[in-house]
Amino acid sequence: MASGTLYTYPENFRAYKALIAAQYAGGNVKIAPGFVFGETNKTDAFLKKFPLGKVPAFETEDGQYLTESNAIAYYVANSQLRGQSDLEKSQVLQWLGFADSEILPASYAWVFPCLGIMQYSKQSTERAKEDVKASLQALNIHLLPRTYLVGERITLADIGVACTLLQLYQYVLDADFRKPYQNVNRWFTTVVNQPEFKAVIGEFKLCEKMAEFDP
Amino acid sequence: MASGTLYTYPENFRAYKALIAAQYAGGNVKIAPGFVFGETNKTDAFLKKFPLGKVPAFETEDGQYLTESNAIAYYVANSQLRGQSDLEKSQVLQWLGFADSEILPASYAWVFPCLGIMQYSKQSTERAKEDVKASLQALNIHLLPRTYLVGERITLADIGVACTLLQLYQYVLDADFRKPYQNVNRWFTTVVNQPEFKAVIGEFKLCEKMAEFDP
Amino acid sequence: TSPLVHEKIWFEKGKYDEAERQYYQNLAK
């Protein structure tokens, strides 16, 4: 059972991965109090531990330092979450990679303009929507005969992919858009309603009206 | 010892990760003969196994399918490459994540225009150079007291980061640019000259003259 | 200001992936 201090800003889906994993594994992961993003992570003390100044960042209780959210989640996880066999462990890494390389860029490109975080471009948004559809379709096929992404219990694969989908399911995947992906919807709903998830992210409300860019 | 068939186009640094890992682990990883990128990966047969149609893709000898290069490399690796303790295993994941999120975007942005793969943008190239410097600096600090990225033997961390740096060290990191990063240069040179690396990538020649965009 | 504004995000990944795909497909031909 791993313990330590997690440096992050609030509502950071990357930090959620580690926090949820710790809920399952029973580790004691404390969020660093008084951390101010943009200030604390630019101090010499922080950069000495975490040279790139990125969060989430994790300091183990015996003074080791970890960055990259998947690595932190892995560290605080248990053997169930990491996968049992070599194949399952590889499949967990596969889905974590899928979340980062397939879902995340498209999610940002679609949602950020709606939140006013970046400029809107019709072309980028349309391509992002198509990329999201492709990712959801791949997940939907995979989840047709399966309850979880890897094996028969929740793993870091479910945690990582679900956390990466949070933004999409919250802001833009309205009932119409998500209708063709029933298996993904089933899996996502099950996963985010697990007590370990709710302890970290609270009650999750699915998107009712697709957010759009408002000039 | 894992065995199977790897689908990839030639000189794919992502495929190198798995091929080099297999050299260390002694697994039998064959590259699928007759694979034509852009054709084979669009056939129904391929998409049935690998719905996103991307490579590298791996079929185990007992008919399981894996995508995402880090997952494939992990599967064909051995326990030395994966890391011994939970901390080391997490550190391996950390460096694999670092390679994908810090090095790769900057590498593409800088090198692709030089190879005519993307349009040139002065702003993107200048920013990419700064990002590369930041990544190399972080690596340089870490490698000051260390021979390898994790522990005292080569792991998937060294393989993943080195493979992701290949393009940079081949085309743009000339002697001047790489001079401040002596620890990285030492580590990189050691790693790419290991027999297991040479068996896959051949003799590696460091950049002599920085490639530039040629309109 | 949302911390997300300061996150380093590879928005153009899709463009680079597509360009890389085209390049290697052309090489394959």
Tab-separated table of C-alpha atoms in Angstrom:
chain	number	residue	atom	x	y	z
A	1	MET	CA	0.000	0.000	0.000
A	2	ALA	CA	1.736	3.115	-1.216
A	3	SER	CA	1.426	6.459	0.481
A	4	GLY	CA	2.582	9.949	-0.230
A	5	THR	CA	1.706	13.476	-1.273
A	6	LEU	CA	0.113	14.417	-4.557
A	7	TYR	CA	0.663	17.887	-5.983
A	8	THR	CA	-2.158	18.993	-8.263
A	9	TYR	CA	-4.724	21.680	-8.964
A	10	PRO	CA	-8.371	20.799	-8.201
A	11	GLU	CA	-10.497	18.837	-10.664
A	12	ASN	CA	-7.495	17.561	-12.557
A	13	PHE	CA	-8.586	14.365	-14.315
A	14	ARG	CA	-4.974	13.191	-14.392
A	15	ALA	CA	-4.838	13.424	-10.606
A	16	TYR	CA	-8.157	11.582	-10.377
A	17	LYS	CA	-6.479	8.483	-11.827
A	18	ALA	CA	-4.083	8.235	-8.907
A	19	LEU	CA	-6.665	9.226	-6.304
A	20	ILE	CA	-9.149	6.611	-7.499
A	21	ALA	CA	-6.431	3.951	-7.686
A	22	ALA	CA	-5.507	4.771	-4.092
A	23	GLN	CA	-9.142	4.333	-3.059
A	24	TYR	CA	-9.051	0.783	-4.416
A	25	ALA	CA	-5.627	-0.052	-3.056
A	26	GLY	CA	-6.146	1.496	0.351
A	27	GLY	CA	-3.093	3.709	0.135
A	28	ASN	CA	-2.878	7.022	1.913
A	29	VAL	CA	-2.531	9.668	-0.779
A	30	LYS	CA	-2.817	13.204	0.533
A	31	ILE	CA	-3.251	16.184	-1.730
A	32	ALA	CA	-0.602	18.777	-0.910
A	33	PRO	CA	-2.345	21.556	0.993
A	34	GLY	CA	-1.716	25.108	-0.089
A	35	PHE	CA	-0.508	24.146	-3.562
A	36	VAL	CA	-1.149	27.013	-5.976
A	37	PHE	CA	-0.753	26.062	-9.609
A	38	GLY	CA	1.371	28.575	-11.466
A	39	GLU	CA	3.135	29.574	-8.262
A	40	THR	CA	4.115	26.571	-6.150
A	41	ASN	CA	5.236	24.557	-9.167
A	42	LYS	CA	7.593	27.346	-10.233
A	43	THR	CA	9.434	27.560	-6.919
A	44	ASP	CA	13.003	26.271	-6.641
A	45	ALA	CA	11.931	23.764	-4.016
A	46	PHE	CA	9.362	22.223	-6.331
A	47	LEU	CA	11.563	22.260	-9.415
A	48	LYS	CA	14.335	20.539	-7.465
A	49	LYS	CA	11.981	17.616	-6.932
A	50	PHE	CA	10.112	17.865	-10.232
A	51	PRO	CA	12.337	19.614	-12.823
A	52	LEU	CA	9.665	20.055	-15.461
A	53	GLY	CA	7.275	21.733	-13.013
A	54	LYS	CA	4.337	19.668	-14.207
A	55	VAL	CA	1.453	18.254	-12.214
A	56	PRO	CA	0.274	15.875	-11.057
A	57	ALA	CA	3.503	15.142	-9.262
A	58	PHE	CA	3.935	12.681	-6.430
A	59	GLU	CA	6.298	12.457	-3.496
A	60	THR	CA	6.347	9.047	-1.838
A	61	GLU	CA	6.427	8.888	1.939
A	62	ASP	CA	10.058	7.785	1.743
A	63	GLY	CA	11.111	10.733	-0.392
A	64	GLN	CA	10.998	9.423	-3.967
A	65	TYR	CA	9.560	11.542	-6.752
A	66	LEU	CA	7.269	10.503	-9.555
A	67	THR	CA	5.661	12.375	-12.430
A	68	GLU	CA	3.385	11.340	-15.308
A	69	SER	CA	-0.101	10.497	-14.146
A	70	ASN	CA	-0.114	6.889	-15.335
A	71	ALA	CA	3.089	6.190	-13.430
A	72	ILE	CA	1.701	7.722	-10.248
A	73	ALA	CA	-1.561	5.804	-10.583
A	74	TYR	CA	0.412	2.608	-11.143
A	75	TYR	CA	2.528	3.236	-8.055
A	76	VAL	CA	-0.418	3.744	-5.700
A	77	ALA	CA	-2.417	0.904	-7.238
A	78	ASN	CA	-2.581	-2.755	-6.242
A	79	SER	CA	-2.086	-5.943	-8.229
A	80	GLN	CA	-5.756	-6.157	-9.227
A	81	LEU	CA	-5.602	-2.723	-10.816
A	82	ARG	CA	-2.273	-3.372	-12.543
A	83	GLY	CA	-3.434	-6.611	-14.166
A	84	GLN	CA	-2.710	-10.191	-13.201
A	85	SER	CA	-0.943	-11.919	-16.092
A	86	ASP	CA	1.692	-10.383	-18.373
A	87	LEU	CA	-0.960	-10.135	-21.081
A	88	GLU	CA	-3.370	-8.314	-18.779
A	89	LYS	CA	-0.627	-5.954	-17.612
A	90	SER	CA	0.145	-5.185	-21.253
A	91	GLN	CA	-3.534	-4.681	-22.007
A	92	VAL	CA	-3.751	-2.206	-19.128
A	93	LEU	CA	-0.863	-0.258	-20.675
A	94	GLN	CA	-2.554	-0.481	-24.049
A	95	TRP	CA	-5.708	1.199	-22.802
A	96	LEU	CA	-3.789	3.838	-20.842
A	97	GLY	CA	-1.906	4.619	-24.054
A	98	PHE	CA	-5.149	4.635	-26.028
A	99	ALA	CA	-6.635	7.166	-23.617
A	100	ASP	CA	-3.638	9.477	-23.929
A	101	SER	CA	-3.026	9.193	-27.661
A	102	GLU	CA	-6.521	8.693	-29.096
A	103	ILE	CA	-9.059	10.215	-26.722
A	104	LEU	CA	-7.247	13.073	-25.045
A	105	PRO	CA	-6.130	15.250	-27.973
A	106	ALA	CA	-9.574	15.052	-29.556
A	107	SER	CA	-11.277	15.735	-26.237
A	108	TYR	CA	-9.214	18.869	-25.680
A	109	ALA	CA	-9.680	20.075	-29.237
A	110	TRP	CA	-13.453	19.747	-28.980
A	111	VAL	CA	-14.139	20.862	-25.405
A	112	PHE	CA	-11.601	23.618	-24.770
A	113	PRO	CA	-13.094	26.142	-27.187
A	114	CYS	CA	-16.490	25.516	-25.573
A	115	LEU	CA	-14.966	26.397	-22.215
A	116	GLY	CA	-13.283	29.490	-23.621
A	117	ILE	CA	-9.829	28.062	-22.980
A	118	MET	CA	-8.739	28.184	-26.573
A	119	GLN	CA	-9.781	29.671	-29.875
A	120	TYR	CA	-12.476	27.981	-31.881
A	121	SER	CA	-11.770	26.522	-35.278
A	122	LYS	CA	-14.601	24.822	-37.137
A	123	GLN	CA	-12.171	22.527	-38.923
A	124	SER	CA	-10.447	21.430	-35.693
A	125	THR	CA	-13.743	20.851	-33.921
A	126	GLU	CA	-15.177	18.807	-36.768
A	127	ARG	CA	-12.051	16.665	-36.958
A	128	ALA	CA	-12.078	16.245	-33.184
A	129	LYS	CA	-15.668	15.015	-33.317
A	130	GLU	CA	-14.730	12.432	-35.933
A	131	ASP	CA	-11.752	11.304	-33.856
A	132	VAL	CA	-13.963	10.968	-30.778
A	133	LYS	CA	-16.437	8.890	-32.793
A	134	ALA	CA	-13.635	6.582	-33.928
A	135	SER	CA	-12.395	6.129	-30.359
A	136	LEU	CA	-15.885	5.485	-29.007
A	137	GLN	CA	-16.554	3.012	-31.789
A	138	ALA	CA	-13.378	1.055	-30.993
A	139	LEU	CA	-14.369	0.996	-27.314
A	140	ASN	CA	-17.927	0.015	-28.175
A	141	ILE	CA	-16.800	-3.001	-30.177
A	142	HIS	CA	-14.436	-4.061	-27.408
A	143	LEU	CA	-17.043	-3.689	-24.668
A	144	LEU	CA	-19.830	-5.598	-26.410
A	145	PRO	CA	-18.952	-8.879	-24.659
A	146	ARG	CA	-17.146	-7.325	-21.694
A	147	THR	CA	-17.975	-5.603	-18.461
A	148	TYR	CA	-14.520	-4.143	-17.969
A	149	LEU	CA	-11.747	-3.255	-20.379
A	150	VAL	CA	-9.286	-5.854	-19.085
A	151	GLY	CA	-10.225	-9.066	-17.352
A	152	GLU	CA	-13.265	-9.361	-15.141
A	153	ARG	CA	-12.512	-6.650	-12.569
A	154	ILE	CA	-11.779	-2.972	-12.627
A	155	THR	CA	-8.202	-2.149	-13.533
A	156	LEU	CA	-6.157	0.958	-14.217
A	157	ALA	CA	-7.399	0.605	-17.800
A	158	ASP	CA	-10.962	1.419	-16.718
A	159	ILE	CA	-9.780	4.164	-14.394
A	160	GLY	CA	-7.527	5.791	-16.997
A	161	VAL	CA	-9.954	5.654	-19.896
A	162	ALA	CA	-12.938	6.732	-17.813
A	163	CYS	CA	-11.084	9.690	-16.305
A	164	THR	CA	-9.976	10.763	-19.777
A	165	LEU	CA	-13.593	10.579	-20.988
A	166	LEU	CA	-14.994	12.618	-18.086
A	167	GLN	CA	-14.706	15.937	-19.874
A	168	LEU	CA	-16.409	14.585	-22.999
A	169	TYR	CA	-19.278	12.942	-21.126
A	170	GLN	CA	-19.736	16.064	-19.031
A	171	TYR	CA	-19.770	18.750	-21.711
A	172	VAL	CA	-20.396	17.434	-25.204
A	173	LEU	CA	-21.568	13.836	-25.452
A	174	ASP	CA	-25.268	14.550	-25.268
A	175	ALA	CA	-27.856	11.759	-25.477
A	176	ASP	CA	-28.014	11.905	-29.279
A	177	PHE	CA	-24.296	11.848	-29.878
A	178	ARG	CA	-23.616	9.021	-27.446
A	179	LYS	CA	-26.595	6.912	-28.512
A	180	PRO	CA	-24.665	4.667	-30.942
A	181	TYR	CA	-22.189	3.696	-28.214
A	182	GLN	CA	-24.422	1.801	-25.795
A	183	ASN	CA	-21.702	-0.524	-24.558
A	184	VAL	CA	-19.416	2.379	-23.728
A	185	ASN	CA	-22.268	4.208	-22.008
A	186	ARG	CA	-23.050	1.115	-19.949
A	187	TRP	CA	-19.427	0.640	-18.965
A	188	PHE	CA	-18.834	4.321	-18.230
A	189	THR	CA	-21.930	4.643	-16.069
A	190	THR	CA	-21.003	1.547	-14.091
A	191	VAL	CA	-17.449	2.701	-13.547
A	192	VAL	CA	-18.103	6.308	-12.478
A	193	ASN	CA	-20.727	5.104	-10.017
A	194	GLN	CA	-18.353	2.828	-8.156
A	195	PRO	CA	-17.868	4.066	-4.574
A	196	GLU	CA	-14.144	4.488	-5.181
A	197	PHE	CA	-14.874	6.826	-8.095
A	198	LYS	CA	-17.575	8.750	-6.311
A	199	ALA	CA	-15.274	9.310	-3.352
A	200	VAL	CA	-13.006	11.270	-5.701
A	201	ILE	CA	-15.167	12.814	-8.422
A	202	GLY	CA	-18.519	12.987	-6.619
A	203	GLU	CA	-21.835	12.457	-8.359
A	204	PHE	CA	-21.259	12.526	-12.095
A	205	LYS	CA	-23.880	14.168	-14.304
A	206	LEU	CA	-24.003	13.139	-17.954
A	207	CYS	CA	-24.173	15.879	-20.571
A	208	GLU	CA	-27.709	16.997	-21.340
A	209	LYS	CA	-27.011	19.724	-23.888
A	210	MET	CA	-23.873	19.684	-26.028
A	211	ALA	CA	-21.705	22.655	-25.133
A	212	GLU	CA	-20.749	24.853	-28.068
A	213	PHE	CA	-18.396	27.707	-28.707
A	214	ASP	CA	-19.935	31.024	-27.745
A	215	PRO	CA	-18.166	33.961	-29.343
B	1	MET	CA	9.334	-15.314	-23.438
B	2	ALA	CA	6.628	-13.828	-25.592
B	3	SER	CA	6.371	-14.468	-29.285
B	4	GLY	CA	4.201	-13.243	-32.069
B	5	THR	CA	3.848	-11.147	-35.198
B	6	LEU	CA	4.435	-7.419	-35.363
B	7	TYR	CA	2.694	-5.378	-38.048
B	8	THR	CA	4.595	-2.227	-38.954
B	9	TYR	CA	6.139	-0.212	-41.760
B	10	PRO	CA	9.950	-0.115	-41.901
B	11	GLU	CA	11.970	2.278	-39.751
B	12	ASN	CA	9.147	2.887	-37.334
B	13	PHE	CA	10.698	4.029	-34.032
B	14	ARG	CA	7.582	2.804	-32.219
B	15	ALA	CA	8.149	-0.700	-33.555
B	16	TYR	CA	11.807	-0.492	-32.580
B	17	LYS	CA	10.793	-0.377	-28.910
B	18	ALA	CA	9.178	-3.802	-29.101
B	19	LEU	CA	11.864	-5.271	-31.366
B	20	ILE	CA	14.673	-4.156	-29.066
B	21	ALA	CA	12.795	-5.401	-25.988
B	22	ALA	CA	12.425	-8.772	-27.690
B	23	GLN	CA	16.174	-8.869	-28.336
B	24	TYR	CA	16.793	-8.543	-24.604
B	25	ALA	CA	14.064	-10.931	-23.571
B	26	GLY	CA	14.810	-13.568	-26.177
B	27	GLY	CA	11.273	-13.635	-27.539
B	28	ASN	CA	10.540	-14.493	-31.138
B	29	VAL	CA	8.966	-11.409	-32.658
B	30	LYS	CA	8.550	-11.662	-36.419
B	31	ILE	CA	7.684	-8.702	-38.567
B	32	ALA	CA	4.673	-9.564	-40.699
B	33	PRO	CA	5.955	-10.199	-44.198
B	34	GLY	CA	4.152	-8.543	-47.057
B	35	PHE	CA	2.573	-5.878	-44.862
B	36	VAL	CA	1.930	-2.765	-46.961
B	37	PHE	CA	1.119	0.301	-44.908
B	38	GLY	CA	-1.928	2.065	-46.246
B	39	GLU	CA	-3.270	-1.139	-47.762
B	40	THR	CA	-2.961	-4.095	-45.407
B	41	ASN	CA	-4.069	-2.066	-42.396
B	42	LYS	CA	-7.241	-1.031	-44.190
B	43	THR	CA	-8.400	-4.564	-44.992
B	44	ASP	CA	-11.340	-6.080	-43.126
B	45	ALA	CA	-9.128	-8.852	-41.795
B	46	PHE	CA	-6.747	-6.382	-40.199
B	47	LEU	CA	-9.451	-4.091	-38.842
B	48	LYS	CA	-11.206	-7.067	-37.277
B	49	LYS	CA	-8.081	-7.626	-35.184
B	50	PHE	CA	-7.059	-3.997	-34.785
B	51	PRO	CA	-10.133	-1.745	-35.162
B	52	LEU	CA	-8.245	1.539	-35.314
B	53	GLY	CA	-6.058	0.304	-38.147
B	54	LYS	CA	-2.902	1.691	-36.584
B	55	VAL	CA	0.587	0.292	-36.333
B	56	PRO	CA	2.586	-1.053	-34.677
B	57	ALA	CA	0.103	-3.774	-33.895
B	58	PHE	CA	0.933	-7.159	-32.405
B	59	GLU	CA	-0.640	-10.578	-32.640
B	60	THR	CA	0.572	-13.002	-29.985
B	61	GLU	CA	1.289	-16.558	-30.998
B	62	ASP	CA	-1.870	-17.650	-29.181
B	63	GLY	CA	-4.091	-15.197	-31.014
B	64	GLN	CA	-4.338	-12.182	-28.720
B	65	TYR	CA	-4.120	-8.677	-30.121
B	66	LEU	CA	-2.242	-5.702	-28.733
B	67	THR	CA	-1.807	-2.125	-29.889
B	68	GLU	CA	0.038	0.901	-28.474
B	69	SER	CA	3.786	0.566	-28.785
B	70	ASN	CA	4.544	0.754	-25.053
B	71	ALA	CA	2.092	-2.057	-24.352
B	72	ILE	CA	3.609	-4.258	-27.052
B	73	ALA	CA	7.133	-3.547	-25.828
B	74	TYR	CA	6.034	-4.385	-22.288
B	75	TYR	CA	4.493	-7.664	-23.400
B	76	VAL	CA	7.586	-8.921	-25.214
B	77	ALA	CA	9.939	-7.679	-22.500
B	78	ASN	CA	11.272	-9.498	-19.443
B	79	SER	CA	11.277	-8.599	-15.758
B	80	GLN	CA	14.590	-6.757	-15.996
B	81	LEU	CA	13.202	-4.432	-18.659
B	82	ARG	CA	9.905	-3.884	-16.830
B	83	GLY	CA	11.559	-2.900	-13.534
B	84	GLN	CA	12.036	-4.910	-10.375
B	85	SER	CA	10.252	-3.146	-7.512
B	86	ASP	CA	6.911	-1.351	-7.678
B	87	LEU	CA	8.799	1.939	-7.599
B	88	GLU	CA	11.032	0.921	-10.499
B	89	LYS	CA	8.052	-0.305	-12.509
B	90	SER	CA	6.387	3.068	-11.926
B	91	GLN	CA	9.566	4.894	-12.887
B	92	VAL	CA	9.670	2.919	-16.138
B	93	LEU	CA	6.117	4.077	-16.873
B	94	GLN	CA	7.107	7.606	-15.947
B	95	TRP	CA	9.872	7.738	-18.531
B	96	LEU	CA	7.731	6.098	-21.202
B	97	GLY	CA	5.112	8.776	-20.527
B	98	PHE	CA	7.783	11.486	-20.586
B	99	ALA	CA	8.957	10.299	-23.989
B	100	ASP	CA	5.438	10.425	-25.415
B	101	SER	CA	4.244	13.667	-23.826
B	102	GLU	CA	7.443	15.771	-23.680
B	103	ILE	CA	9.879	14.592	-26.340
B	104	LEU	CA	7.648	13.365	-29.134
B	105	PRO	CA	5.538	16.480	-29.848
B	106	ALA	CA	8.627	18.692	-29.963
B	107	SER	CA	10.535	16.180	-32.063
B	108	TYR	CA	7.763	16.016	-34.650
B	109	ALA	CA	7.327	19.787	-34.739
B	110	TRP	CA	11.029	20.342	-35.352
B	111	VAL	CA	11.968	17.446	-37.615
B	112	PHE	CA	8.895	16.882	-39.792
B	113	PRO	CA	9.232	20.146	-41.741
B	114	CYS	CA	12.905	19.343	-42.360
B	115	LEU	CA	11.880	16.027	-43.885
B	116	GLY	CA	9.092	17.609	-45.920
B	117	ILE	CA	6.444	15.763	-43.941
B	118	MET	CA	4.760	18.932	-42.664
B	119	GLN	CA	4.722	22.583	-43.538
B	120	TYR	CA	7.319	24.775	-41.912
B	121	SER	CA	6.368	27.365	-39.338
B	122	LYS	CA	9.124	29.441	-37.764
B	123	GLN	CA	7.129	29.886	-34.581
B	124	SER	CA	6.461	26.151	-34.197
B	125	THR	CA	10.076	25.266	-34.889
B	126	GLU	CA	11.438	27.800	-32.419
B	127	ARG	CA	9.036	26.625	-29.742
B	128	ALA	CA	9.901	23.013	-30.484
B	129	LYS	CA	13.599	23.759	-30.030
B	130	GLU	CA	12.902	25.281	-26.625
B	131	ASP	CA	10.789	22.273	-25.641
B	132	VAL	CA	13.547	19.914	-26.740
B	133	LYS	CA	16.047	21.875	-24.657
B	134	ALA	CA	13.787	21.593	-21.607
B	135	SER	CA	13.427	17.832	-22.076
B	136	LEU	CA	17.152	17.326	-22.587
B	137	GLN	CA	17.899	19.446	-19.540
B	138	ALA	CA	15.565	17.359	-17.369
B	139	LEU	CA	17.233	14.195	-18.661
B	140	ASN	CA	20.680	15.689	-18.186
B	141	ILE	CA	20.033	16.463	-14.529
B	142	HIS	CA	18.647	12.989	-13.944
B	143	LEU	CA	21.522	11.236	-15.678
B	144	LEU	CA	24.319	13.102	-13.919
B	145	PRO	CA	24.718	10.400	-11.244
B	146	ARG	CA	23.180	7.569	-13.259
B	147	THR	CA	24.131	5.234	-16.056
B	148	TYR	CA	20.570	4.236	-16.878
B	149	LEU	CA	17.241	5.950	-16.387
B	150	VAL	CA	15.883	3.435	-13.878
B	151	GLY	CA	17.985	1.268	-11.624
B	152	GLU	CA	21.359	-0.067	-12.670
B	153	ARG	CA	20.424	-1.945	-15.840
B	154	ILE	CA	18.719	-1.142	-19.092
B	155	THR	CA	14.957	-1.058	-18.846
B	156	LEU	CA	12.048	-0.174	-21.107
B	157	ALA	CA	12.604	3.397	-19.898
B	158	ASP	CA	15.961	3.569	-21.711
B	159	ILE	CA	14.550	1.797	-24.751
B	160	GLY	CA	11.474	4.022	-24.983
B	161	VAL	CA	13.224	7.329	-24.432
B	162	ALA	CA	16.155	6.465	-26.699
B	163	CYS	CA	13.897	5.334	-29.541
B	164	THR	CA	11.893	8.553	-29.227
B	165	LEU	CA	15.114	10.587	-29.390
B	166	LEU	CA	16.453	8.786	-32.482
B	167	GLN	CA	14.942	11.228	-34.936
B	168	LEU	CA	16.313	14.232	-33.043
B	169	TYR	CA	19.819	12.824	-32.690
B	170	GLN	CA	19.830	11.791	-36.336
B	171	TYR	CA	18.622	14.980	-37.993
B	172	VAL	CA	18.893	18.057	-35.808
B	173	LEU	CA	20.914	17.671	-32.617
B	174	ASP	CA	24.255	18.675	-34.080
B	175	ALA	CA	27.404	18.832	-31.947
B	176	ASP	CA	26.787	22.441	-30.927
B	177	PHE	CA	23.179	21.998	-29.926
B	178	ARG	CA	23.777	18.836	-27.926
B	179	LYS	CA	26.941	20.047	-26.231
B	180	PRO	CA	25.264	21.229	-22.989
B	181	TYR	CA	23.709	17.803	-22.458
B	182	GLN	CA	26.786	15.654	-21.916
B	183	ASN	CA	25.101	13.190	-19.580
B	184	VAL	CA	22.310	12.567	-22.088
B	185	ASN	CA	24.840	12.184	-24.904
B	186	ARG	CA	26.816	9.676	-22.834
B	187	TRP	CA	23.708	7.688	-21.983
B	188	PHE	CA	22.303	7.800	-25.512
B	189	THR	CA	25.551	6.708	-27.109
B	190	THR	CA	25.910	3.806	-24.668
B	191	VAL	CA	22.348	2.664	-25.197
B	192	VAL	CA	22.197	2.777	-29.016
B	193	ASN	CA	25.481	0.882	-29.196
B	194	GLN	CA	24.239	-2.064	-27.203
B	195	PRO	CA	24.154	-5.201	-29.382
B	196	GLU	CA	20.417	-5.512	-28.837
B	197	PHE	CA	19.884	-2.014	-30.238
B	198	LYS	CA	22.266	-2.469	-33.121
B	199	ALA	CA	20.528	-5.680	-34.094
B	200	VAL	CA	17.392	-3.601	-34.719
B	201	ILE	CA	18.489	-0.107	-35.748
B	202	GLY	CA	21.931	-0.831	-37.142
B	203	GLU	CA	24.872	1.533	-36.766
B	204	PHE	CA	23.562	4.865	-35.530
B	205	LYS	CA	25.151	8.023	-36.892
B	206	LEU	CA	24.844	11.180	-34.822
B	207	CYS	CA	23.757	14.358	-36.560
B	208	GLU	CA	26.652	16.291	-38.083
B	209	LYS	CA	24.767	19.158	-39.669
B	210	MET	CA	21.399	20.326	-38.336
B	211	ALA	CA	18.722	19.659	-40.927
B	212	GLU	CA	16.646	22.677	-41.869
B	213	PHE	CA	13.534	23.362	-43.845
B	214	ASP	CA	14.277	23.658	-47.538
B	215	PRO	CA	11.461	25.392	-49.401
C	1	THR	CA	-7.811	31.706	-14.841
C	2	SER	CA	-8.364	28.013	-15.280
C	3	PRO	CA	-5.203	25.936	-14.701
C	4	LEU	CA	-6.134	24.193	-17.928
C	5	VAL	CA	-4.927	27.283	-19.783
C	6	HIS	CA	-1.410	26.482	-18.569
C	7	GLU	CA	-1.524	22.805	-19.400
C	8	LYS	CA	0.773	21.880	-22.251
C	9	ILE	CA	-1.460	20.103	-24.694
C	10	TRP	CA	-0.602	18.683	-28.086
C	11	PHE	CA	-3.638	20.019	-29.883
C	12	GLU	CA	-2.163	19.386	-33.283
C	13	LYS	CA	-1.393	15.737	-32.683
C	14	GLY	CA	-4.014	14.696	-35.216
C	15	LYS	CA	-2.373	16.810	-37.902
C	16	TYR	CA	1.035	15.302	-37.226
C	17	ASP	CA	-0.357	11.769	-37.103
C	18	GLU	CA	-2.072	12.302	-40.425
C	19	ALA	CA	1.053	13.775	-42.027
C	20	GLU	CA	3.165	10.904	-40.733
C	21	ARG	CA	0.626	8.411	-42.029
C	22	GLN	CA	0.623	9.978	-45.506
C	23	TYR	CA	4.398	10.077	-45.592
C	24	TYR	CA	4.856	6.420	-44.760
C	25	GLN	CA	1.987	5.354	-47.010
C	26	ASN	CA	3.644	7.146	-49.895
C	27	LEU	CA	6.954	5.516	-49.037
C	28	ALA	CA	5.233	2.130	-49.003
C	29	LYS	CA	4.007	2.702	-52.550
